[in-house]
Coordinates of C-alpha atoms in Angstrom, one line a residue:
M1 CA -2.7 36.2 13.0
S2 CA -6.3 36.4 13.2
S3 CA -8.5 35.6 10.3
S4 CA -9.4 39.5 10.5
S5 CA -5.5 40.3 9.8
S6 CA -6.1 38.2 6.4
N7 CA -9.2 40.3 5.7
Q8 CA -7.3 43.3 6.1
M9 CA -4.6 42.3 3.8
W10 CA -7.5 41.2 1.3
G11 CA -9.3 44.9 1.3
G12 CA -12.6 45.2 1.7
R13 CA -14.2 42.6 -1.0
F14 CA -15.0 39.8 1.7
A15 CA -16.7 40.7 5.1
D16 CA -16.5 37.4 6.6
A17 CA -13.5 35.1 7.9
P18 CA -13.1 32.2 6.0
D19 CA -14.3 29.1 7.3
A20 CA -11.5 26.6 8.8
I21 CA -11.7 24.3 6.4
M22 CA -11.6 26.9 3.3
E23 CA -8.5 28.4 5.0
A24 CA -6.7 24.9 5.5
I25 CA -7.1 24.1 1.5
N26 CA -6.4 27.7 0.2
A27 CA -3.1 28.1 2.5
S28 CA 0.4 27.1 1.2
I29 CA 2.5 28.6 3.6
G30 CA 3.1 24.9 4.9
F31 CA 5.3 24.3 1.9
D32 CA 5.8 27.6 0.1
K33 CA 7.6 28.9 2.9
R34 CA 10.1 27.2 1.4
L35 CA 10.5 30.0 -1.1
A36 CA 11.3 33.2 1.6
A37 CA 14.7 33.9 0.4
Q38 CA 13.6 33.8 -3.0
D39 CA 10.3 36.0 -2.4
I40 CA 12.7 38.4 -0.6
A41 CA 15.0 38.5 -3.4
G42 CA 12.4 39.4 -6.0
S43 CA 10.7 42.0 -4.0
R44 CA 14.1 43.5 -2.7
A45 CA 14.9 43.7 -6.7
H46 CA 11.3 44.8 -7.4
A47 CA 11.1 48.0 -4.7
A48 CA 14.7 48.9 -5.9
M49 CA 13.2 49.6 -9.4
L50 CA 9.9 51.3 -8.4
A51 CA 12.1 53.8 -6.9
A52 CA 14.2 53.9 -10.2
Q53 CA 11.3 54.5 -11.8
G54 CA 9.9 57.3 -9.6
I55 CA 7.0 55.2 -8.8
V56 CA 8.0 55.3 -5.1
T57 CA 10.3 57.2 -2.9
D58 CA 13.6 56.8 -2.1
S59 CA 13.5 56.5 1.3
D60 CA 10.2 53.9 1.0
A61 CA 12.3 51.9 -1.1
S62 CA 15.5 51.6 1.2
A63 CA 12.9 51.0 4.2
I64 CA 11.5 48.1 2.2
R65 CA 14.7 46.8 0.9
E66 CA 16.1 46.8 4.8
G67 CA 13.1 46.0 6.7
L68 CA 13.2 42.9 4.1
L69 CA 16.2 42.0 5.4
T70 CA 15.1 41.8 8.5
V71 CA 12.2 39.5 8.0
L72 CA 14.9 37.6 6.1
S73 CA 16.7 37.1 9.3
E74 CA 14.3 36.2 11.5
I75 CA 12.9 33.5 8.9
E76 CA 16.6 31.9 9.0
G77 CA 17.1 32.1 12.6
G78 CA 13.7 30.4 12.9
T79 CA 12.3 33.3 15.4
F80 CA 9.4 34.0 12.2
Q81 CA 6.0 33.3 13.0
F82 CA 4.5 32.0 10.1
S83 CA 0.5 32.2 9.7
T84 CA -1.9 30.1 7.8
A85 CA -5.0 32.7 7.6
L86 CA -2.2 34.5 6.2
E87 CA -2.4 32.0 3.3
D88 CA 1.3 31.9 1.4
I89 CA 4.9 33.4 2.0
H90 CA 3.9 36.4 0.0
M91 CA 1.2 37.8 2.3
N92 CA 3.1 36.3 5.6
V93 CA 6.4 38.2 4.5
E94 CA 4.3 41.5 3.6
A95 CA 2.3 41.7 6.7
R96 CA 5.5 41.4 8.8
L97 CA 7.2 44.1 7.0
K98 CA 4.6 46.1 7.6
E99 CA 4.9 45.4 11.5
V100 CA 8.7 46.0 10.7
I101 CA 8.2 49.1 9.0
G102 CA 4.8 50.6 9.0
D103 CA 2.9 52.4 6.0
P104 CA 6.0 52.2 2.9
A105 CA 5.4 48.0 3.3
G106 CA 1.8 48.8 1.5
R107 CA 3.7 50.3 -1.2
L108 CA 5.8 47.1 -2.3
H109 CA 2.9 45.5 -4.1
T110 CA 2.6 48.3 -6.6
G111 CA 3.1 47.4 -10.2
R112 CA 3.2 43.8 -9.4
S113 CA 0.3 40.9 -8.5
R114 CA 0.9 37.5 -6.5
N115 CA 0.8 35.6 -9.5
D116 CA 3.8 37.3 -11.2
Q117 CA 5.3 36.9 -7.8
V118 CA 4.7 33.7 -7.4
A119 CA 6.0 32.9 -11.3
T120 CA 9.2 34.7 -10.3
D121 CA 9.7 32.7 -7.1
F122 CA 9.1 29.6 -8.3
R123 CA 11.3 30.2 -11.2
L124 CA 14.5 31.1 -8.8
W125 CA 14.1 28.3 -6.7
V126 CA 14.1 25.7 -9.8
R127 CA 16.8 27.5 -11.0
D128 CA 18.9 27.3 -7.4
Q129 CA 18.2 23.4 -7.9
L130 CA 19.3 22.8 -11.5
D131 CA 22.5 24.2 -10.1
A132 CA 22.7 22.1 -7.2
A133 CA 21.8 19.2 -9.7
D134 CA 24.5 20.4 -11.8
A135 CA 27.3 20.1 -9.0
G136 CA 25.8 16.9 -8.0
L137 CA 25.9 15.3 -11.7
T138 CA 29.5 16.7 -12.0
A139 CA 30.4 15.1 -8.4
L140 CA 29.4 11.8 -9.3
M141 CA 30.9 11.8 -12.6
R142 CA 34.5 12.6 -11.0
A143 CA 34.0 9.7 -8.6
L144 CA 33.0 7.2 -11.5
V145 CA 35.8 8.7 -13.6
A146 CA 38.1 7.7 -10.7
Q147 CA 36.6 4.2 -10.9
A148 CA 37.3 4.2 -14.0
E149 CA 40.7 5.2 -14.1
A150 CA 41.7 2.5 -11.5
G151 CA 40.2 -0.2 -13.4
A152 CA 40.9 0.6 -16.8
D153 CA 42.4 -3.0 -17.2
W154 CA 40.2 -4.8 -15.3
V155 CA 38.3 -7.6 -17.2
M156 CA 34.6 -8.0 -16.5
P157 CA 31.8 -9.7 -18.1
G158 CA 29.8 -7.6 -20.0
F159 CA 26.0 -9.1 -20.0
T160 CA 23.4 -8.4 -22.0
H161 CA 19.7 -10.2 -20.5
L162 CA 22.1 -9.9 -17.7
Q163 CA 23.3 -13.2 -19.3
T164 CA 27.3 -13.2 -19.8
A165 CA 27.9 -11.9 -23.5
Q166 CA 31.5 -10.6 -23.9
P167 CA 34.0 -9.6 -21.1
V168 CA 34.4 -6.1 -20.6
T169 CA 36.8 -3.9 -18.5
W170 CA 35.9 -2.3 -15.3
G171 CA 36.8 1.4 -16.8
H172 CA 34.3 0.8 -19.6
H173 CA 31.6 0.1 -17.9
M174 CA 31.9 3.1 -15.3
L175 CA 32.4 5.3 -18.3
A176 CA 29.3 4.2 -19.7
Y177 CA 27.5 5.8 -16.6
V178 CA 29.5 8.9 -16.9
E179 CA 28.4 9.4 -20.7
M180 CA 24.7 9.0 -19.4
F181 CA 25.0 11.5 -16.1
G182 CA 26.9 13.7 -18.7
R183 CA 23.7 13.5 -20.4
D184 CA 21.7 14.6 -17.7
R185 CA 24.2 17.4 -16.9
D186 CA 23.7 18.7 -20.4
R187 CA 19.9 18.5 -19.8
V188 CA 20.0 20.5 -16.8
R189 CA 22.4 23.4 -18.5
D190 CA 19.5 23.2 -21.2
A191 CA 17.0 23.5 -19.2
R192 CA 18.0 26.3 -16.9
K193 CA 19.3 28.3 -20.0
R194 CA 15.6 28.1 -21.0
M195 CA 13.6 28.7 -18.1
N196 CA 15.7 31.8 -17.1
E197 CA 13.4 34.6 -18.0
S198 CA 11.7 36.5 -15.8
P199 CA 7.9 37.2 -15.2
L200 CA 8.4 40.0 -12.9
G201 CA 5.7 42.8 -13.8
A202 CA 3.8 40.6 -16.1
A203 CA 1.5 41.4 -12.7
A204 CA -2.1 39.6 -12.7
L205 CA -1.9 38.8 -16.4
A206 CA -2.0 41.5 -18.5
G207 CA 0.6 43.9 -17.4
T208 CA 0.3 47.0 -15.5
G209 CA 0.1 50.7 -16.6
F210 CA 2.9 51.7 -13.8
P211 CA 6.1 52.7 -15.8
I212 CA 8.1 49.9 -14.7
D213 CA 11.2 49.0 -15.9
R214 CA 11.3 45.3 -16.5
H215 CA 14.7 44.3 -17.7
M216 CA 15.8 46.1 -14.5
T217 CA 14.4 43.7 -12.5
A218 CA 15.1 40.8 -15.0
E219 CA 18.9 41.8 -14.4
A220 CA 19.0 42.4 -11.3
L221 CA 17.4 38.3 -10.2
G222 CA 20.2 37.1 -12.8
F223 CA 17.4 36.4 -15.2
D224 CA 18.5 36.7 -19.2
R225 CA 15.6 38.7 -19.8
P226 CA 11.8 39.6 -19.0
M227 CA 9.2 36.9 -20.5
A228 CA 8.2 38.8 -23.7
N229 CA 4.0 37.7 -23.0
S230 CA 2.4 38.4 -19.8
L231 CA 0.1 35.7 -20.0
D232 CA 2.3 33.5 -20.4
A233 CA 4.2 34.7 -18.1
V234 CA 2.0 34.2 -15.0
S235 CA 0.4 30.7 -16.1
A236 CA 3.2 28.8 -17.6
R237 CA 5.0 26.4 -15.5
D238 CA 6.4 24.3 -18.3
F239 CA 9.7 25.3 -16.4
A240 CA 8.9 22.9 -13.5
L241 CA 7.6 20.1 -15.9
E242 CA 11.1 20.2 -17.5
F243 CA 12.8 20.1 -14.3
L244 CA 10.6 17.1 -13.7
S245 CA 11.3 15.5 -16.4
V246 CA 15.1 16.1 -16.6
A247 CA 15.1 14.8 -13.0
S248 CA 13.5 11.9 -14.1
I249 CA 15.5 10.9 -16.6
S250 CA 18.4 11.2 -14.6
A251 CA 16.9 9.5 -11.4
M252 CA 16.1 6.7 -14.1
H253 CA 20.1 6.0 -14.5
L254 CA 20.9 6.3 -10.8
S255 CA 18.3 3.7 -10.5
R256 CA 19.9 1.6 -13.2
L257 CA 23.0 1.9 -11.1
A258 CA 22.0 1.4 -8.0
E259 CA 20.3 -1.8 -9.1
E260 CA 23.8 -3.1 -10.4
L261 CA 25.0 -2.1 -7.2
V262 CA 22.8 -4.2 -5.3
I263 CA 23.3 -7.0 -7.8
W264 CA 27.0 -6.6 -7.7
S265 CA 27.3 -6.9 -4.0
S266 CA 25.2 -9.8 -3.5
A267 CA 27.1 -13.3 -2.0
Q268 CA 26.5 -14.6 -5.6
F269 CA 28.3 -12.2 -7.9
R270 CA 30.8 -10.8 -4.9
F271 CA 31.9 -8.1 -7.9
V272 CA 32.2 -5.2 -5.6
T273 CA 32.1 -4.0 -1.7
L274 CA 29.9 -1.2 -0.2
S275 CA 31.6 0.5 2.5
D276 CA 29.7 0.6 5.7
K277 CA 29.1 4.4 5.3
F278 CA 26.3 3.2 2.8
S279 CA 25.2 -0.2 3.9
T280 CA 23.4 -1.8 7.1
G281 CA 23.1 -4.7 9.1
S282 CA 20.7 -7.3 10.0
S283 CA 18.9 -7.6 13.4
I284 CA 18.7 -11.1 13.2
M285 CA 21.6 -12.4 10.5
P286 CA 24.7 -11.3 11.4
Q287 CA 26.1 -12.1 8.1
K288 CA 24.6 -9.5 6.6
K289 CA 25.7 -6.6 5.0
N290 CA 22.9 -5.1 3.1
P291 CA 22.9 -2.2 0.1
D292 CA 20.4 -0.2 1.8
A293 CA 21.6 3.1 0.5
A294 CA 21.5 1.4 -3.4
E295 CA 18.1 0.1 -2.6
L296 CA 16.6 3.5 -1.2
I297 CA 17.9 5.6 -4.3
R298 CA 16.0 2.7 -6.4
A299 CA 13.1 2.8 -4.4
K300 CA 12.8 7.3 -4.0
I301 CA 13.2 7.1 -7.8
G302 CA 9.3 6.6 -7.9
R303 CA 8.5 9.7 -6.3
I304 CA 10.3 11.9 -9.1
F305 CA 8.7 10.1 -11.5
G306 CA 5.0 10.4 -9.9
A307 CA 6.1 14.1 -9.4
N308 CA 6.3 14.4 -12.8
V309 CA 3.0 12.5 -13.9
A310 CA 1.2 14.7 -11.1
L311 CA 1.8 18.1 -12.2
M312 CA 1.4 17.2 -15.8
M313 CA -2.0 16.1 -14.9
V314 CA -2.7 19.2 -13.2
M315 CA -1.7 21.4 -15.5
K316 CA -3.2 19.2 -18.9
G317 CA -6.6 21.1 -18.7
L318 CA -5.8 24.6 -17.4
P319 CA -6.9 28.1 -19.9
L320 CA -5.0 30.8 -19.6
A321 CA -3.7 32.6 -17.5
Y322 CA -3.3 31.8 -13.9
S323 CA -5.8 29.2 -11.6
K324 CA -5.6 27.9 -8.3
D325 CA -4.4 24.7 -9.4
M326 CA -1.0 25.7 -9.8
Q327 CA -0.9 25.9 -6.3
E328 CA 0.0 22.4 -6.5
D329 CA 3.0 22.8 -8.2
K330 CA 5.3 23.0 -5.4
E331 CA 5.2 20.3 -3.6
Q332 CA 5.5 17.9 -6.0
V333 CA 8.5 19.7 -7.6
F334 CA 9.8 20.4 -3.6
D335 CA 10.0 16.9 -2.8
A336 CA 11.4 15.5 -6.3
A337 CA 14.3 17.9 -5.8
D338 CA 15.0 16.6 -2.3
N339 CA 15.0 13.4 -3.4
W340 CA 17.0 13.6 -6.9
L341 CA 19.6 15.7 -5.1
L342 CA 20.0 13.4 -2.0
A343 CA 20.1 10.4 -4.4
L344 CA 22.9 12.4 -6.3
A345 CA 24.9 12.5 -3.0
A346 CA 24.2 9.0 -1.7
M347 CA 25.5 7.4 -5.2
E348 CA 28.5 9.6 -5.3
G349 CA 29.6 8.6 -1.8
M350 CA 28.9 4.8 -3.0
A351 CA 30.6 5.4 -6.1
G352 CA 33.6 7.1 -4.1
D353 CA 34.1 4.4 -1.7
M354 CA 33.5 0.8 -3.4
K355 CA 35.9 -1.8 -3.7
A356 CA 35.8 -4.0 -6.9
N357 CA 36.7 -7.2 -6.4
V358 CA 39.2 -7.7 -9.3
P359 CA 39.8 -11.6 -8.8
A360 CA 36.1 -12.4 -9.1
L361 CA 35.2 -9.9 -11.9
E362 CA 38.1 -11.7 -13.8
S363 CA 36.9 -15.2 -12.8
A364 CA 33.1 -14.5 -13.9
A365 CA 34.5 -12.9 -17.3
A366 CA 35.8 -16.1 -18.0
H367 CA 33.1 -18.2 -17.7
G368 CA 29.5 -18.3 -19.5
F369 CA 31.5 -18.7 -22.9
S370 CA 32.2 -14.7 -23.3
T371 CA 34.8 -15.2 -25.6
A372 CA 32.4 -16.7 -28.1
T373 CA 32.0 -13.9 -30.4
D374 CA 35.9 -13.9 -30.5
L375 CA 36.2 -17.5 -31.9
A376 CA 33.7 -16.7 -34.3
D377 CA 35.8 -13.2 -35.4
W378 CA 38.5 -15.4 -35.4
L379 CA 37.0 -17.9 -37.9
V380 CA 35.9 -15.3 -40.4
R381 CA 39.5 -13.4 -39.9
E382 CA 41.5 -16.3 -40.1
T383 CA 39.9 -19.1 -42.5
G384 CA 37.5 -17.3 -44.6
L385 CA 34.3 -18.2 -43.2
P386 CA 31.1 -16.2 -43.4
F387 CA 30.0 -14.6 -40.2
R388 CA 27.0 -17.0 -40.4
D389 CA 28.8 -19.9 -40.5
A390 CA 31.3 -18.7 -37.9
H391 CA 28.8 -18.2 -36.0
H392 CA 27.5 -21.7 -36.5
V393 CA 30.3 -23.5 -36.1
T394 CA 31.2 -21.7 -32.5
G395 CA 27.7 -22.5 -31.1
T396 CA 28.7 -26.1 -32.0
L397 CA 31.9 -26.1 -30.2
V398 CA 29.6 -23.8 -27.3
A399 CA 27.5 -27.2 -27.1
R400 CA 30.4 -29.3 -26.9
A401 CA 32.0 -27.4 -24.1
E402 CA 28.8 -26.9 -22.1
A403 CA 28.6 -30.9 -22.7
K404 CA 32.0 -31.4 -21.3
G405 CA 31.3 -29.1 -18.2
C406 CA 34.2 -26.2 -19.2
D407 CA 34.5 -23.5 -21.0
L408 CA 35.6 -22.6 -25.0
P409 CA 39.7 -21.9 -23.8
D410 CA 39.4 -25.3 -22.0
L411 CA 38.6 -27.5 -24.8
T412 CA 41.6 -29.4 -26.7
L413 CA 42.9 -28.3 -30.2
E414 CA 41.9 -31.6 -31.7
E415 CA 37.9 -31.1 -30.3
M416 CA 38.1 -28.0 -32.1
K417 CA 39.5 -29.3 -35.1
A418 CA 36.8 -31.9 -35.3
V419 CA 34.0 -29.0 -35.6
H420 CA 36.2 -27.1 -38.2
E421 CA 39.3 -28.4 -39.5
A422 CA 41.0 -24.9 -40.3
I423 CA 40.9 -24.1 -36.6
D424 CA 44.9 -24.3 -35.5
E425 CA 46.6 -23.5 -32.5
T426 CA 46.7 -19.6 -32.9
V427 CA 42.9 -19.5 -32.1
F428 CA 43.9 -19.5 -28.2
D429 CA 45.5 -16.4 -28.7
V430 CA 42.1 -14.9 -28.9
L431 CA 40.0 -16.9 -26.3
G432 CA 41.5 -15.5 -23.3
V433 CA 39.5 -12.4 -21.5
H434 CA 42.4 -10.3 -21.8
N435 CA 43.0 -10.6 -25.4
S436 CA 39.5 -10.6 -26.0
V437 CA 39.0 -6.8 -24.4
A438 CA 42.1 -5.8 -25.8
S439 CA 41.1 -6.5 -29.4
R440 CA 38.2 -4.2 -29.1
T441 CA 40.0 -1.0 -29.8
S442 CA 37.3 0.5 -32.2
F443 CA 36.3 4.0 -31.1
G444 CA 33.9 3.6 -28.0
G445 CA 35.2 -0.2 -27.6
T446 CA 36.2 -1.2 -24.5
A447 CA 40.1 -2.0 -25.3
P448 CA 42.0 -0.5 -22.0
A449 CA 43.8 1.9 -24.4
R450 CA 40.0 3.2 -25.8
V451 CA 39.5 3.7 -21.4
R452 CA 42.6 5.3 -21.3
E453 CA 41.7 7.7 -24.0
Q454 CA 38.1 8.7 -22.8
V455 CA 39.3 8.7 -19.4
A456 CA 41.7 11.6 -19.9
S457 CA 39.3 13.4 -22.1
W458 CA 36.7 13.5 -19.0
K459 CA 39.3 14.4 -16.5
E460 CA 39.8 17.4 -18.5
A461 CA 36.1 18.1 -19.3
L462 CA 35.2 18.0 -15.3
A463 CA 38.3 20.0 -14.6

């Protein structure tokens, strides 16, 4: 459509066509066309309410609602011609609706503004993304629970500072991420509940004199209630910021797991093998199998963090109510949502397909003096040493093993007695990695029995 068509949409306030530069900076249709389905859903609900309240005739409302479905089918079918001269998705839809049904289209905007219209569309879109993230997190958690169930007994090294600390079970490690992603899902659900209020009917900023029924449109669109303050309704974007915050925390968890998969799949660790579906080769080194999906997840997380900061900066200095700055909210949220949902799906695929190298895990668990804490605990229990003294004795034994080039279980009983005479042969019962993990039976511990309990609990919760 021409610029003159845009002027007709605006009415008589502006006589001249906008400069091309102004049109380019002002237009948002290049990205907000993603709101088409939400925009049309909101307009159909608004039209039905206008008829129910006697503000427009039933025949006009029916024509509007049917015409909007025609427009939606054109958009979804790829035949709709978007116009930058019409600025945004709302004006594009309304202009096409007028071409389809004629004069009744002009009655659709009664009792509302583009300010409450876009706020409604955006809330609906973000709500859809939260639902998709909920599903993605649930699927990922199920994949990790399946890994935990398979490897409840598999022993691997637990790390602090990426240094060998104590043996843990594979299942315990997998369940740590289930807990993290479970909290992410709780945040998603909490955010959805808080943002599920309708701005529609707040109009430009002050409400409207038409006898509209905001509760009717809120219910029709699946909102819990209309927003209680018209100024807040059109100017609030904390729902989008909360979405980005939730996405950022979840993305951080995804990145931590991605980093571990990169490390674990290396030739130096050989803890896991990722499937060919989530790996690539090298153009020059035929032996390479690169964990590219994990690396790309790790990198894309920065875009989500960046979107969160960017929208904070957009909103931080805005007076009430609406300012054009707020047009910059959508691209950030769209990009973050795309990357978050993609990362969730990719991680679910990798978690489901990866194969643990159980012998390599157990071998690594038995190195690095991983049972030193078990030895110190044994000294406390069996000899009555204060823990700090037991810690010192164990450190001396570690130094002797290190000098000898062996691990703690490889020291002879005589070598141990030379450090502390109360040590006897039962000490070897705690020095094996399987004995170590089996002894960690405290609630939340790594013992296979505890892992199986948690697996059962999560399977029920995720059913």
